[in-house]
Amino acid sequence: MTPMATGSLRASAVLAAFFGLTVPLMPVQAILLRVSDRAARRFPHWYHRQVCRLLGVKLNIEGSVAKGAPVLLVCNHTSWLDIPVLSALAPVSFVAKLEVGSWPFVSALARLQRSVFVDRTRRLAAGDAANAITMRLQQGDTIVLFPEGTSSDGNRVLPFKTSLFGAVAGATVPAAEQVVVQTAAVVYTHMHGVPVTRAERPRIGWYGDMEMTSHAWGVLKSGAITVTIKVGPPVPLTDFKDRKDLALKSERAIRRDVLAILRGRPDGDELVPVEPSEEARRTKVAAPVRKSDKWT
């Protein structure tokens, strides 16, 4: 059997197993959402660990997500694989762009995991997102934010969009003293146990105008993948002056951690500059500070 045929056979088997696992469990989660917040929070965590096993994704985790406090988990974004990977890391929900809510099947999974959908084209919609995030943080949830605003090829960290922290700024005012911020650097490091090179890493990354189904099929054909997730220490939200300070320091931390992981991979030393983007650096010296830009 040719390698191509073997890969297609593997992808077909994994896909069948995925739907065989997922479809029967969707009504289970729907019931849990009605009867038990705690179970509804933890069940997707267990489910995504099984999904990672099915996909052949091995997790190498450094650090841990804080327990017993509401957490804003700030992450770089490379692939659709980030969703099961981060969900296998801890019980989390995602801040997602509004379009995800209209994707067939994916939208149902996102809603079952209590994702918060944000319409980035309407400034007034930020208030609704802030209210949703406020409620979730007050319940002690862990909310994942991808501040790049899109996904990359995995060889770089894109500039953080400070505007994406805006809803968080408005949301966390009532509970700022309890909320902690953590970063999570996600890097796909190996395929079949062999270090992934700079040229090969975009095979895992889902970015630009890539069509999701064809990309997912290619990943399923590829076989075993190892991902390293480096989780930063918890920092009280009140330690940041405002959303721009939060964006600046989070981007710097993730760039540093991504670079540290890539240094163990081919070409890693040249991929990700440690200094954050110009957008995150920019501040308006004389600009008035809005109440929603401050944590307290």
Coordinates of C-alpha atoms in Angstrom, one line a residue:
M1 CA 0.0 0.0 0.0
T2 CA 1.3 3.4 -0.9
P3 CA 2.0 6.1 1.7
M4 CA -0.8 8.2 0.2
A5 CA -3.3 5.3 0.5
T6 CA -2.1 4.6 4.0
G7 CA -2.6 8.2 5.0
S8 CA -6.1 8.3 3.5
L9 CA -7.1 5.1 5.3
R10 CA -5.8 6.5 8.6
A11 CA -7.7 9.7 8.1
S12 CA -10.9 7.9 7.3
A13 CA -10.6 5.7 10.4
V14 CA -9.9 8.7 12.6
L15 CA -12.8 10.7 11.2
A16 CA -15.2 7.8 11.7
A17 CA -14.0 7.4 15.3
F18 CA -14.4 11.2 15.9
F19 CA -18.0 11.3 14.8
G20 CA -18.7 8.0 16.6
L21 CA -17.4 9.6 19.8
T22 CA -18.8 13.1 19.3
V23 CA -22.4 12.7 18.0
P24 CA -23.6 10.6 20.9
L25 CA -22.0 12.9 23.5
M26 CA -23.5 16.1 22.1
P27 CA -26.9 15.5 23.7
V28 CA -25.1 14.6 27.0
Q29 CA -23.4 18.0 27.1
A30 CA -26.7 19.7 26.2
I31 CA -28.4 18.0 29.2
L32 CA -25.5 18.9 31.5
L33 CA -25.8 22.6 30.5
R34 CA -29.3 22.5 31.9
V35 CA -28.7 20.6 35.1
S36 CA -25.1 21.1 36.3
D37 CA -22.7 24.0 35.6
R38 CA -19.8 22.2 37.1
A39 CA -20.3 19.1 35.0
A40 CA -21.0 21.2 31.9
R41 CA -17.6 22.9 32.5
R42 CA -15.6 19.7 33.0
F43 CA -17.2 17.4 30.5
P44 CA -15.7 19.1 27.4
H45 CA -12.3 18.9 29.1
W46 CA -12.6 15.1 29.3
Y47 CA -14.1 14.9 25.8
H48 CA -11.2 16.9 24.2
R49 CA -8.6 14.7 25.8
Q50 CA -10.2 11.8 24.1
V51 CA -10.3 13.8 20.8
C52 CA -6.5 14.5 21.1
R53 CA -5.9 10.8 21.6
L54 CA -8.0 10.0 18.5
L55 CA -6.1 12.5 16.4
G56 CA -2.7 11.3 17.6
V57 CA -1.9 14.6 19.3
K58 CA 0.5 14.3 22.2
L59 CA 0.5 17.1 24.7
N60 CA 3.7 18.3 26.3
I61 CA 2.5 20.7 29.0
E62 CA 4.7 23.0 31.0
G63 CA 3.0 24.8 33.8
S64 CA -0.7 24.7 34.7
V65 CA -3.8 26.8 34.6
A66 CA -4.8 28.3 38.0
K67 CA -7.7 26.7 39.8
G68 CA -10.1 28.3 42.2
A69 CA -10.1 31.7 40.4
P70 CA -11.5 33.2 37.2
V71 CA -8.8 33.1 34.5
L72 CA -8.2 35.0 31.3
L73 CA -6.0 32.7 29.3
V74 CA -4.2 34.6 26.5
C75 CA -2.9 32.4 23.7
N76 CA -1.2 32.5 20.3
H77 CA -3.3 30.9 17.5
T78 CA -1.9 28.6 14.9
S79 CA -4.6 26.0 13.9
W80 CA -8.0 24.6 14.5
L81 CA -6.1 22.0 16.5
D82 CA -5.6 24.7 19.2
I83 CA -9.2 24.2 20.2
P84 CA -9.0 20.5 21.3
V85 CA -5.4 21.1 22.5
L86 CA -6.3 24.0 24.9
S87 CA -9.6 22.3 25.9
A88 CA -7.5 19.2 26.9
L89 CA -5.3 21.5 29.0
A90 CA -8.1 22.7 31.3
P91 CA -11.8 23.3 31.4
V92 CA -12.1 26.4 29.2
S93 CA -14.4 28.4 27.0
F94 CA -13.4 30.5 24.0
V95 CA -13.9 34.0 22.8
A96 CA -14.7 33.4 19.2
K97 CA -15.5 35.6 16.2
L98 CA -19.2 35.7 15.3
E99 CA -18.7 33.8 12.0
V100 CA -17.9 30.6 13.9
G101 CA -21.5 30.6 15.2
S102 CA -22.6 30.0 11.6
W103 CA -20.2 27.2 10.6
P104 CA -22.0 23.8 10.2
F105 CA -21.4 21.4 13.0
V106 CA -18.5 23.5 14.4
S107 CA -21.0 26.1 15.7
A108 CA -22.9 23.4 17.6
L109 CA -19.8 22.3 19.3
A110 CA -18.8 25.8 20.1
R111 CA -22.1 26.6 21.7
L112 CA -22.0 23.4 23.7
Q113 CA -18.7 24.5 25.1
R114 CA -20.3 27.9 26.0
S115 CA -18.1 30.0 23.6
V116 CA -18.6 33.8 23.7
F117 CA -19.2 35.1 20.2
V118 CA -17.9 38.6 19.4
D119 CA -19.0 40.6 16.4
R120 CA -15.8 42.5 15.5
T121 CA -17.5 44.6 12.9
R122 CA -19.9 46.4 15.3
R123 CA -18.5 48.4 18.1
L124 CA -21.8 48.4 20.0
A125 CA -21.6 44.6 20.1
A126 CA -18.6 44.8 22.4
G127 CA -21.0 45.6 25.3
D128 CA -22.9 42.4 24.8
A129 CA -19.6 40.4 24.7
A130 CA -18.5 42.2 27.9
N131 CA -21.6 41.3 29.7
A132 CA -21.2 37.6 28.7
I133 CA -17.6 37.5 29.7
T134 CA -18.4 39.3 33.0
M135 CA -21.0 36.6 33.9
R136 CA -18.5 33.8 33.0
L137 CA -15.7 35.3 35.0
Q138 CA -17.9 35.8 38.0
Q139 CA -18.8 32.1 37.8
G140 CA -15.0 31.3 38.1
D141 CA -14.6 30.2 34.5
T142 CA -11.4 30.1 32.4
I143 CA -11.9 32.2 29.2
V144 CA -9.5 31.8 26.3
L145 CA -8.6 34.8 24.1
F146 CA -6.7 34.8 20.8
P147 CA -5.6 38.4 20.6
E148 CA -3.8 38.0 17.2
G149 CA -7.4 38.1 15.8
T150 CA -6.5 35.3 13.3
S151 CA -4.3 32.2 13.0
S152 CA -0.7 32.1 11.8
D153 CA 1.5 29.5 10.1
G154 CA 3.1 28.6 13.4
N155 CA 6.5 30.1 12.6
R156 CA 5.6 33.5 14.1
V157 CA 3.5 35.3 16.6
L158 CA 1.3 37.9 14.9
P159 CA 0.8 41.4 16.4
F160 CA -1.7 41.4 19.2
K161 CA -4.8 43.6 18.6
T162 CA -5.3 45.7 21.7
S163 CA -9.0 46.2 20.7
L164 CA -9.7 42.5 21.4
F165 CA -8.9 43.2 25.1
G166 CA -11.6 45.9 25.1
A167 CA -14.5 43.6 25.9
V168 CA -12.3 42.1 28.7
A169 CA -11.6 45.6 30.1
G170 CA -15.3 46.3 30.3
A171 CA -16.1 42.8 31.5
T172 CA -13.7 42.4 34.4
V173 CA -14.3 45.7 36.3
P174 CA -16.8 44.1 38.7
A175 CA -14.5 41.2 39.5
A176 CA -11.1 42.6 38.8
E177 CA -9.5 41.7 42.1
Q178 CA -10.3 38.0 41.7
V179 CA -9.4 37.6 38.0
V180 CA -5.9 36.4 37.1
V181 CA -4.3 36.5 33.6
Q182 CA -2.1 33.7 32.3
T183 CA -0.4 33.2 28.9
A184 CA -0.2 29.9 27.0
A185 CA 2.3 29.6 24.2
V186 CA 1.3 26.8 21.8
V187 CA 3.9 25.3 19.4
Y188 CA 3.6 22.2 17.3
T189 CA 7.0 20.7 17.6
H190 CA 7.1 17.1 16.2
M191 CA 5.5 14.9 13.6
H192 CA 6.0 11.1 14.0
G193 CA 8.5 11.9 16.7
V194 CA 10.7 14.0 14.3
P195 CA 11.2 17.7 14.9
V196 CA 9.1 19.9 12.6
T197 CA 11.2 22.3 10.5
R198 CA 10.2 25.8 9.6
A199 CA 9.2 24.7 6.1
E200 CA 7.0 21.9 7.5
R201 CA 5.2 23.7 10.3
P202 CA 2.7 25.4 8.0
R203 CA 1.3 22.0 7.2
I204 CA -0.2 22.1 10.7
G205 CA -1.0 25.8 10.7
W206 CA -4.4 26.7 9.4
Y207 CA -4.3 30.3 8.2
G208 CA -5.0 32.7 5.4
D209 CA -7.6 31.5 2.9
M210 CA -7.1 27.8 3.7
E211 CA -10.3 25.7 3.4
M212 CA -10.9 24.0 6.7
T213 CA -12.1 20.5 5.5
S214 CA -9.2 19.9 3.1
H215 CA -6.7 21.2 5.7
A216 CA -8.2 18.9 8.4
W217 CA -8.0 16.0 6.0
G218 CA -4.3 16.6 5.4
V219 CA -3.6 16.8 9.1
L220 CA -5.5 13.6 9.8
K221 CA -3.5 11.9 7.0
S222 CA -0.2 13.1 8.5
G223 CA -0.3 11.0 11.7
A224 CA 1.1 11.7 15.2
I225 CA 1.8 15.3 16.2
T226 CA 3.4 16.6 19.4
V227 CA 2.4 20.0 20.7
T228 CA 4.1 21.9 23.5
I229 CA 2.0 24.3 25.6
K230 CA 4.0 26.6 28.0
V231 CA 1.6 28.1 30.5
G232 CA 2.8 31.3 32.3
P233 CA 2.3 32.1 36.0
P234 CA -1.0 33.7 37.1
V235 CA -0.8 37.5 37.3
P236 CA -3.6 39.5 39.0
L237 CA -5.5 41.5 36.4
T238 CA -5.1 44.6 38.6
D239 CA -1.3 44.4 38.1
F240 CA -2.0 45.8 34.5
K241 CA -2.6 49.5 34.1
D242 CA -5.1 49.0 31.2
R243 CA -5.9 46.9 28.2
K244 CA -2.9 48.2 26.3
D245 CA -0.6 47.3 29.1
L246 CA -2.2 43.9 29.2
A247 CA -1.7 43.4 25.5
L248 CA 1.9 44.6 25.6
K249 CA 3.0 42.3 28.4
S250 CA 1.0 39.3 27.2
E251 CA 2.5 39.5 23.7
R252 CA 6.0 39.9 25.1
A253 CA 5.5 36.8 27.4
I254 CA 4.1 34.7 24.6
R255 CA 6.8 35.7 22.1
R256 CA 9.5 34.8 24.7
D257 CA 7.9 31.4 25.4
V258 CA 7.3 30.5 21.8
L259 CA 11.0 31.4 21.0
A260 CA 12.1 29.3 24.0
I261 CA 10.2 26.3 22.6
L262 CA 11.4 26.9 19.0
R263 CA 15.0 27.1 20.1
G264 CA 14.8 23.3 20.5
R265 CA 13.6 23.0 16.9
P266 CA 15.4 23.6 13.5
D267 CA 15.6 27.3 12.6
G268 CA 14.0 28.2 15.9
D269 CA 16.5 30.9 16.9
E270 CA 15.4 33.2 14.0
L271 CA 11.7 32.9 14.0
V272 CA 10.0 35.0 16.7
P273 CA 11.4 38.4 17.8
V274 CA 11.1 38.8 21.6
E275 CA 10.1 42.4 21.3
P276 CA 6.4 43.0 20.9
S277 CA 4.7 44.7 17.9
E278 CA 4.6 48.4 17.2
E279 CA 0.8 48.3 17.7
A280 CA 1.2 47.0 21.3
R281 CA 3.9 49.6 22.0
R282 CA 1.8 52.6 20.9
T283 CA 0.3 54.8 23.5
K284 CA -1.3 58.2 23.3
V285 CA 0.4 60.4 25.9
A286 CA -2.3 63.0 26.3
A287 CA -5.3 60.8 25.5
P288 CA -8.0 60.7 28.2
V289 CA -8.5 57.4 30.0
R290 CA -11.9 55.9 29.5
K291 CA -13.5 54.1 32.4
S292 CA -13.7 50.9 30.4
D293 CA -10.0 51.0 29.8
K294 CA -9.2 50.6 33.5
W295 CA -9.7 47.6 35.7
T296 CA -10.9 49.4 38.8

